[in-house]
Coordinates of C-alpha atoms and ligand atoms in Angstrom, one line a residue:
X1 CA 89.7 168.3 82.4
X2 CA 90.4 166.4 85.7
X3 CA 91.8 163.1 85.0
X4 CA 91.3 159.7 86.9
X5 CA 95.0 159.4 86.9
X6 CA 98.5 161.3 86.0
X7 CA 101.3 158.8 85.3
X8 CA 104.8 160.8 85.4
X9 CA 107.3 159.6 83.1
X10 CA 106.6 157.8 79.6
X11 CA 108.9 155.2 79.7
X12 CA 107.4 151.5 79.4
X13 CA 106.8 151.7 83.1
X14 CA 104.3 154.7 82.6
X15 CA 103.3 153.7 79.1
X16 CA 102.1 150.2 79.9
X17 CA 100.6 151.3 83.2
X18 CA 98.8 154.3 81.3
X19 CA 97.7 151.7 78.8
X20 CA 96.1 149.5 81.5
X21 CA 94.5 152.0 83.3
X22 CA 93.1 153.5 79.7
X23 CA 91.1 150.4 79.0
X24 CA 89.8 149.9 82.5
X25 CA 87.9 153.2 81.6
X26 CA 90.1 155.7 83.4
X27 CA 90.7 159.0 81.9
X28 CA 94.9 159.0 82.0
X29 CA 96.9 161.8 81.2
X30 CA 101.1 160.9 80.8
X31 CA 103.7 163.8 81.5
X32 CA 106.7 163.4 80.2
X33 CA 109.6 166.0 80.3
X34 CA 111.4 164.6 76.8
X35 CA 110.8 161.9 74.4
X36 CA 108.5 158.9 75.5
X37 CA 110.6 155.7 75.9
X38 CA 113.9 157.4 75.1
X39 CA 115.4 157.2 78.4
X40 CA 116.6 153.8 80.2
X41 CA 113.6 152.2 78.3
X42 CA 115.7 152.7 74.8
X43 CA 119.0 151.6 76.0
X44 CA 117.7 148.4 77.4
X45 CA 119.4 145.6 76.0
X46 CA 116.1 143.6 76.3
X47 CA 116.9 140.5 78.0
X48 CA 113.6 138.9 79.1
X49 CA 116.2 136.8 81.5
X50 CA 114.8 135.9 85.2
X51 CA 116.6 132.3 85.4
X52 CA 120.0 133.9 84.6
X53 CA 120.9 135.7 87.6
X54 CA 118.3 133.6 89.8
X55 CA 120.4 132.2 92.8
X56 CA 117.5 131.7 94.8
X57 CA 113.4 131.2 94.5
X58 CA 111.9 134.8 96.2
X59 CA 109.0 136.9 95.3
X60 CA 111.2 139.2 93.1
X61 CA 112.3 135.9 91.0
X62 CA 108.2 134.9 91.0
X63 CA 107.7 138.2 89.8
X64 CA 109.8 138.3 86.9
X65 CA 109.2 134.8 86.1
X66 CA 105.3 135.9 85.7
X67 CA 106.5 138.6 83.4
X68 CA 109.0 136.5 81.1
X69 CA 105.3 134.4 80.6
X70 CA 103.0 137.0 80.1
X71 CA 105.2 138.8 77.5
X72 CA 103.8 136.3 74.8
X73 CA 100.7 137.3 75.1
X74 CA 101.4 141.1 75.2
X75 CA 103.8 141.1 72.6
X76 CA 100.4 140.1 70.4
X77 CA 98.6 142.4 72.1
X78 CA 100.9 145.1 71.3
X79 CA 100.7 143.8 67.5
X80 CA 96.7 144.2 67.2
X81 CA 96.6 147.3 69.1
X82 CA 100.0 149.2 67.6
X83 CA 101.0 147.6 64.6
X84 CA 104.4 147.4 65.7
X85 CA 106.1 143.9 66.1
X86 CA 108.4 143.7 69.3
X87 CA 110.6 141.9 68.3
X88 CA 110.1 139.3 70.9
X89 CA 111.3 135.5 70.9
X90 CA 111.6 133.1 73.4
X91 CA 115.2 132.5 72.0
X92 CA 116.9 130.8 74.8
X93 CA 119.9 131.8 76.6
X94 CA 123.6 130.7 77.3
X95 CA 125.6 131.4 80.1
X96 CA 128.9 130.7 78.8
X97 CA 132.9 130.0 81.1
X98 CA 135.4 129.9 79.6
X99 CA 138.5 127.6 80.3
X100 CA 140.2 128.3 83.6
X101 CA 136.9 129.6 84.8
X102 CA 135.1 128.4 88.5
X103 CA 131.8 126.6 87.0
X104 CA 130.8 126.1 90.8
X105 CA 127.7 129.4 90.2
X106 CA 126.6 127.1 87.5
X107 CA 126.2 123.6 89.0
X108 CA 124.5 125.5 92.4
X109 CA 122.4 127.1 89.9
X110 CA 121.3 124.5 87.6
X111 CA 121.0 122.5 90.4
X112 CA 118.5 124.4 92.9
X113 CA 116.5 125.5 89.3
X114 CA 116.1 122.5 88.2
X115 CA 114.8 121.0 91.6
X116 CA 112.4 124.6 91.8
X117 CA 110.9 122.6 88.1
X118 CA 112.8 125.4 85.9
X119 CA 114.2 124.3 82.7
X120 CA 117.6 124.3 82.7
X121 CA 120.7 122.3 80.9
X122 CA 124.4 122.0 81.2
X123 CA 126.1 121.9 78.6
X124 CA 130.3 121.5 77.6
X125 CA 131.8 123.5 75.3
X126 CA 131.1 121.5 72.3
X127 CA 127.3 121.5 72.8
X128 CA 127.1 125.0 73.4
X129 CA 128.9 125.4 69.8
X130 CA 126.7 122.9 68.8
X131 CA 124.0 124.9 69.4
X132 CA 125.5 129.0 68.7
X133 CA 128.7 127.9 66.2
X134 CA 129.9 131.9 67.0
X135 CA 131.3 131.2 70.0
X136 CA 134.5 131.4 71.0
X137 CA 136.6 127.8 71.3
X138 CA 137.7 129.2 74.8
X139 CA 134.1 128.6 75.7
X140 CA 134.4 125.6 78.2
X141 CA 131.3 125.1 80.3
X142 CA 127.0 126.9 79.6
X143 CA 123.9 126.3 80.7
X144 CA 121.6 126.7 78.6
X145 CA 117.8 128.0 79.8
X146 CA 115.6 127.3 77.3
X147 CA 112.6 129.7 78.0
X148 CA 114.4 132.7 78.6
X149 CA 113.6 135.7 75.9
X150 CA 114.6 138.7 74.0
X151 CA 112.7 141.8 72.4
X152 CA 113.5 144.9 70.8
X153 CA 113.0 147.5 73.6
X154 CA 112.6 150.6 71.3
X155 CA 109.9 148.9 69.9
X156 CA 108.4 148.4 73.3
X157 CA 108.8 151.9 73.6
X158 CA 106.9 152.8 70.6
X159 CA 104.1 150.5 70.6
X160 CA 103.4 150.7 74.2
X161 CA 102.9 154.5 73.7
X162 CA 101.0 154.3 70.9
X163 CA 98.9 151.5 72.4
X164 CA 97.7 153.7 75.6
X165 CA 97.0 156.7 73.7
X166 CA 94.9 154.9 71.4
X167 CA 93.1 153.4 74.6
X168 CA 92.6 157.0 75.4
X169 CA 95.8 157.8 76.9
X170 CA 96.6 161.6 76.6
X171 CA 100.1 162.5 76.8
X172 CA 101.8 165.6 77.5
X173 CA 105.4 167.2 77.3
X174 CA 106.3 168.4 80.5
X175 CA 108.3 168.9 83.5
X176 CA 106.6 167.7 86.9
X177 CA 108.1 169.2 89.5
X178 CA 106.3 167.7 92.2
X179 CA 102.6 165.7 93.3
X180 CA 100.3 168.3 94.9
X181 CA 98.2 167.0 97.8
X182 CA 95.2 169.0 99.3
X183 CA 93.8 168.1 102.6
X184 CA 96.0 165.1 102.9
X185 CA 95.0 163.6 99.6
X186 CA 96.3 163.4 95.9
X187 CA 95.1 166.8 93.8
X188 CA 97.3 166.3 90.9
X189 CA 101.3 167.3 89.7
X190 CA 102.7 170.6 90.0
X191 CA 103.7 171.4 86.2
X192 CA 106.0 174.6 85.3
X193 CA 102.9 176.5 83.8
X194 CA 100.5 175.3 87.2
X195 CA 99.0 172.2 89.0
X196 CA 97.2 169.7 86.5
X197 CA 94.1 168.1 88.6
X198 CA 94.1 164.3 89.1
X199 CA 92.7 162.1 91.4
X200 CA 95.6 159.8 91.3
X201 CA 99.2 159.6 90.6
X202 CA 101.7 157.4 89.6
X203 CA 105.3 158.1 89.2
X204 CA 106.8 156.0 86.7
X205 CA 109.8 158.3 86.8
X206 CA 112.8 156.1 86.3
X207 CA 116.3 157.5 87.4
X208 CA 114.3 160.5 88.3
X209 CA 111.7 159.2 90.6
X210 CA 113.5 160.7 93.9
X211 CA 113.9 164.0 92.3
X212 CA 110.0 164.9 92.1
X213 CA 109.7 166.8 95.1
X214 CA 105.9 165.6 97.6
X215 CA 106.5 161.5 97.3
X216 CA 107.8 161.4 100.8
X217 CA 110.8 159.0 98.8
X218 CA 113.6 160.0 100.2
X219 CA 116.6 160.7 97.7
X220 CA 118.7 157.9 97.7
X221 CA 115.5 155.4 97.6
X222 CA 115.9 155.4 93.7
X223 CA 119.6 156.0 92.0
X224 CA 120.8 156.4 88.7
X225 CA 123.3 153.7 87.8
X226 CA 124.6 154.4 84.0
X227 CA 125.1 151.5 81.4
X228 CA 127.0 151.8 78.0
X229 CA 125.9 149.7 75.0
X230 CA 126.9 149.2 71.4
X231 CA 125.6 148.3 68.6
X232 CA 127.8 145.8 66.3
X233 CA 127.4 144.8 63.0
X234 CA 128.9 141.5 61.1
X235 CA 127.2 140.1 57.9
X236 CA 128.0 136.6 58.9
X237 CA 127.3 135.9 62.0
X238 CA 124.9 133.8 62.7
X239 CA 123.5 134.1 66.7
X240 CA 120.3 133.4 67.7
X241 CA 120.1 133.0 72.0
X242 CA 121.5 135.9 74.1
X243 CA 124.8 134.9 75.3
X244 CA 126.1 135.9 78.8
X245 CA 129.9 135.9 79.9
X246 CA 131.1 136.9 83.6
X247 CA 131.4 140.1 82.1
X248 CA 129.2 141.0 79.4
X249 CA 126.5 139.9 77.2
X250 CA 125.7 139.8 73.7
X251 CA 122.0 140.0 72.4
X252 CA 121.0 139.1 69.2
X253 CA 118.6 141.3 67.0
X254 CA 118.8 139.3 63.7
X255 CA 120.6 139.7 60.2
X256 CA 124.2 139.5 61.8
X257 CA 123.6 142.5 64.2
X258 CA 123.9 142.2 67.7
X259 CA 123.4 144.7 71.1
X260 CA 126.8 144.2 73.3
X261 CA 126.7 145.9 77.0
X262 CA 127.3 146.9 79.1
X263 CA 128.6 148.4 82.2
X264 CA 127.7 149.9 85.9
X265 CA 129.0 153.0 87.1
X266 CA 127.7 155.7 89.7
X267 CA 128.0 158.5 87.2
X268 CA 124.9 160.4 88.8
X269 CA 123.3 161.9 85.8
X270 CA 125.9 162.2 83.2
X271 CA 124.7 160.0 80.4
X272 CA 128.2 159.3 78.4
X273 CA 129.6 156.9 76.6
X274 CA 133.5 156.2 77.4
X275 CA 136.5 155.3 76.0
X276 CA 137.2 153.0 79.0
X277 CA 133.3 151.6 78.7
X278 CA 133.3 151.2 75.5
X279 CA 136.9 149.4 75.6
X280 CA 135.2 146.5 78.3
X281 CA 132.3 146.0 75.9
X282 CA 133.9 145.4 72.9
X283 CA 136.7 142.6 74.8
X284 CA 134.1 140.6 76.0
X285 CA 132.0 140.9 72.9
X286 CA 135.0 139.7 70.7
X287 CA 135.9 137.2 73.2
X288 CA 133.0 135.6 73.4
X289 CA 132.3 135.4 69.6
X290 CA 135.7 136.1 68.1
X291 CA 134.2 137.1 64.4
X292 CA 132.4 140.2 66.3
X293 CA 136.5 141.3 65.9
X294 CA 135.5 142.3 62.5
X295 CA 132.4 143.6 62.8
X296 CA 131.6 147.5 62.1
X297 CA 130.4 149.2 65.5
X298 CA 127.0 150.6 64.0
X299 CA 126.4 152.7 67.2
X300 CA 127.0 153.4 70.7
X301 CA 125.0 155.0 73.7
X302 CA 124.5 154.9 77.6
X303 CA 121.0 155.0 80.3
X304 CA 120.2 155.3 83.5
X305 CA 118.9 152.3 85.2
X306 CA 116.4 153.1 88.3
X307 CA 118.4 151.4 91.0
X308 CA 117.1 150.8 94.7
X309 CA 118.5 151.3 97.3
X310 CA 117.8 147.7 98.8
X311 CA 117.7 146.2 95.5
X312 CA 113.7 145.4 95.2
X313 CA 111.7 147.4 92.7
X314 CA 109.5 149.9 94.4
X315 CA 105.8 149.3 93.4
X316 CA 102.6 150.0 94.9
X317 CA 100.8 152.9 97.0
X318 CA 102.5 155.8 98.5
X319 CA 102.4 157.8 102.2
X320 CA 99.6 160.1 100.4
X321 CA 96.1 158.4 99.5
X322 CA 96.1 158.8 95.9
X323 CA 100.0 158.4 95.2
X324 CA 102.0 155.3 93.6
X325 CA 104.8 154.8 92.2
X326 CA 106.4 151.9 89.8
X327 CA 109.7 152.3 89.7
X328 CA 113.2 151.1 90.9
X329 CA 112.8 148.0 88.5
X330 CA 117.4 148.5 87.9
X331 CA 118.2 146.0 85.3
X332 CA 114.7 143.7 84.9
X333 CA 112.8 146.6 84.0
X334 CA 112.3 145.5 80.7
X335 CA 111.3 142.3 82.0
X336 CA 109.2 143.6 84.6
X337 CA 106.7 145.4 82.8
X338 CA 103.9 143.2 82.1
X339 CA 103.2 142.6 85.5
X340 CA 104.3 145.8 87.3
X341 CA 101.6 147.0 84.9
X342 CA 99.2 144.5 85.8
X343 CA 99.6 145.1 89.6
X344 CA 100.2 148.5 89.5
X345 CA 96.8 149.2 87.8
X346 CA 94.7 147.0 89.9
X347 CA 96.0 148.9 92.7
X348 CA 94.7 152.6 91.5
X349 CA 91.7 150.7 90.9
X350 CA 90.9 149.1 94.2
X351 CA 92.9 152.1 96.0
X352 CA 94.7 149.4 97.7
X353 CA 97.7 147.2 96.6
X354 CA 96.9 143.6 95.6
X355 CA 99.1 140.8 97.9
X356 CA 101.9 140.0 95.4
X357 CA 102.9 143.5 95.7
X358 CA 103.4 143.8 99.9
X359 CA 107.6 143.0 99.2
X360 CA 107.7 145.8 97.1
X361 CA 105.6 148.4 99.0
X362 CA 107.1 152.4 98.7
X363 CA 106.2 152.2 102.1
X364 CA 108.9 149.8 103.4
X365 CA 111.1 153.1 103.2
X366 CA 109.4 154.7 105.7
X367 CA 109.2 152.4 108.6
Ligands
FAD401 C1 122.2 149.9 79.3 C2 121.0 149.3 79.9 C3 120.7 148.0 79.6 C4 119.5 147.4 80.1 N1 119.1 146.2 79.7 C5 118.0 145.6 80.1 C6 117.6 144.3 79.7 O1 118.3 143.7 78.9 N2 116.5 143.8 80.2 C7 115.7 144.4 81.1 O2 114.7 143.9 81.6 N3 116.0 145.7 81.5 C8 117.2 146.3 81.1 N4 117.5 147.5 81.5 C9 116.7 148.2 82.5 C10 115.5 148.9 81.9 O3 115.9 149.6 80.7 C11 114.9 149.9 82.9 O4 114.7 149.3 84.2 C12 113.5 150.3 82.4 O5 113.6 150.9 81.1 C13 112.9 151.4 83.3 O6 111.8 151.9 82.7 P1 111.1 153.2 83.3 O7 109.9 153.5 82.4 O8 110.9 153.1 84.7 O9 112.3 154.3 83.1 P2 112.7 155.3 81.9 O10 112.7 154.6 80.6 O11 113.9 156.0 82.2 O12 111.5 156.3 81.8 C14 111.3 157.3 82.8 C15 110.7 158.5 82.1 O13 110.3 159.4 83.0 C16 110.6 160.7 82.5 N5 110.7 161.7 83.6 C17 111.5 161.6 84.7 N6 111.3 162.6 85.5 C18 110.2 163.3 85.0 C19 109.5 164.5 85.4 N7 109.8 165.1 86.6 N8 108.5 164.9 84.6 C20 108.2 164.3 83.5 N9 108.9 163.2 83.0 C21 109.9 162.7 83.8 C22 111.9 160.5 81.8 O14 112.2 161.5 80.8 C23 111.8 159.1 81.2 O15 111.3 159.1 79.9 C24 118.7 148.2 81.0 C25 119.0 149.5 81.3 C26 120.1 150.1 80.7 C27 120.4 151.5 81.0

């Protein structure tokens, strides 16, 4: 079979682009070389936070706001097509100093936010008890954004998969060792057992997006940047909004469990979790909510974000006609995949990028 389009990588980049393309009527075929969604996609902690790190109003920020909105409506997509419940709620988050701490970020960000129209409070220490009783009396200063969200990234995973491929989405375990073009045009990947046939490709390859040989990306255009996590466990706490120190955050997944992370190292491709790592996490998470001291630590892991080299995500149409890639999306790329999916799509469609995506072009890197 020729197919319309070969996404490589299953992650929720390639799973929610393959599902998009599937119901536009394309025949999609996904390569993956391990699990779908167990790479970066399964370590996420799942912060659906653009007003968090927002200093300033760009396209980037745009973009992500889009996708924190459009993630309501997905995550009921995802219910009616998958059966599986992401987990997501617009919960809120805190950004949280402690005493002793410079709340100069804060005031420059709640004030340039609020006169963009964002929501955004501030609060004292007091009313962000008031509002997550867990956290630490050291707590001195927050703001609080309202509309920012959280969901359950494995669950993403999983229902994004099995969303496309009952769209029509095949997928396939494999290796892709490079895009084949014929007579200057997409022909398909280059697989270890021979070329599969495609008329398009994306590559939705994550960390590993500058190792498939033929995109004309050079190879520091995408880097792996590793992030530990852990799991914590405490029957009695009770957190609900995702709470973010200057050096850690803590994300709440219900029943007294929370997701604690993380860190960022250039480890190349060694996923590992340290004693070191591990040590950071755990500080901030018991500073910031001093019963977590008790908790049991249920589990630990680490990922590979796809980080850029100029720190935009790298979305849109390739050198080759027939090539695109959706990738580079660091630490948002949870957030980002509503619309990169959206976009993304409507570009293999038209065989052009749509306007929103110019800033993120694959092309900027060869100019
Ligand atoms: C610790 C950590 C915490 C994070 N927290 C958040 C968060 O709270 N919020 C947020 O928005 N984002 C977060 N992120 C970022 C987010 O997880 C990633 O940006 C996102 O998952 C990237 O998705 P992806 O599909 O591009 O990559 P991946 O999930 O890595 O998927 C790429 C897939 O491609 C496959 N692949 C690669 N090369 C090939 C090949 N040659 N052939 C076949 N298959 C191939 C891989 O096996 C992999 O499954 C976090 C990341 C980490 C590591």
């Amino acid at each position: 079979m020729v197919f319309d389009c070969a996404v490589i990588g299953g992650g929720v980049m390639g799973s929610a682009i393959a599902l998009r393309l599937a119901q536009a009527g394309q025949k999609v075929v996904v390569l993956e070389k391990s699990i779908p969604g167990a790479e970066a996609s399964s370590a996420a902690g799942g912060i659906l936070g653009p007003q968090i790190e927002g200093d300033h109003d760009d396209p980037l920020f745009r973009l992500c706001l889009a996708s924190r909105d459009a993630y309501g409506p997905l995550a009921l997509e995802l219910i009616e097509r998958a059966g599986i419940d992401v987990g997501h709620r617009r919960s809120g988050l805190l950004l949280v100093k402690y005493a002793g701490e410079d709340v100069g970020p804060l005031d420059a960000r709640l004030a340039w936010q609020r006169a963009a129209g964002l929501e955004v409070e501030r609060l004292d220490g007091d009313q962000a008890r008031s509002l997550e009783p867990a956290l630490s009396p050291e707590v001195a200063a927050a703001l609080h954004f309202p509309n920012e969200a959280r969901l359950e990234p494995r669950k993403l995973a999983q229902a994004l998969a099995l969303a496309a491929q009952r769209a029509g989405a095949a997928f396939r375990k494999g290796i892709v060792r490079g895009v084949a073009v014929e007579d200057g045009k997409i022909a398909g990947v280059d697989l270890d057992d021979g070329r599969l046939p495609a008329g398009a490709v994306v590559v939705a390859a994550g960390a590993w997006t500058s190792k498939v040989a033929g995109t004309g990306l050079a190879a520091d255009v995408v880097r792996p940047v590793r992030g530990q996590m852990t799991e914590l466990h405490h029957p009695e706490l009770v957190l609900e909004r995702v709470v973010f120190t200057s050096r850690g955050y803590l994300v709440p997944r219900g029943g007294g469990t929370v997701v604690t992370g993380s860190t960022m190292e250039e480890a190349g491709y060694e996923k590992k979790v340290t004693a070191a790592g591990l040590s950071r996490i755990l500080a901030n998470a018991v500073a910031a909510a001093p019963l977590l001291g008790s908790a049991e630590v249920v589990s630990s892991w680490s990922g590979l974000r796809p980080c850029p080299k100029d720190g935009l995500p790298v979305i849109g149409a390739g050198a080759v006609p027939g090539l695109y890639v959706a990738s580079g999306h660091h630490r948002n790329g949870i957030l980002l995949v509503p619309e990169t999916a959206r976009l993304l799509a409507a570009a293999v469609l038209a065989g052009r990028d749509p306007e929103e995506l110019a800033p993120f072009s694959p092309l900027r890197f060869a100019r």
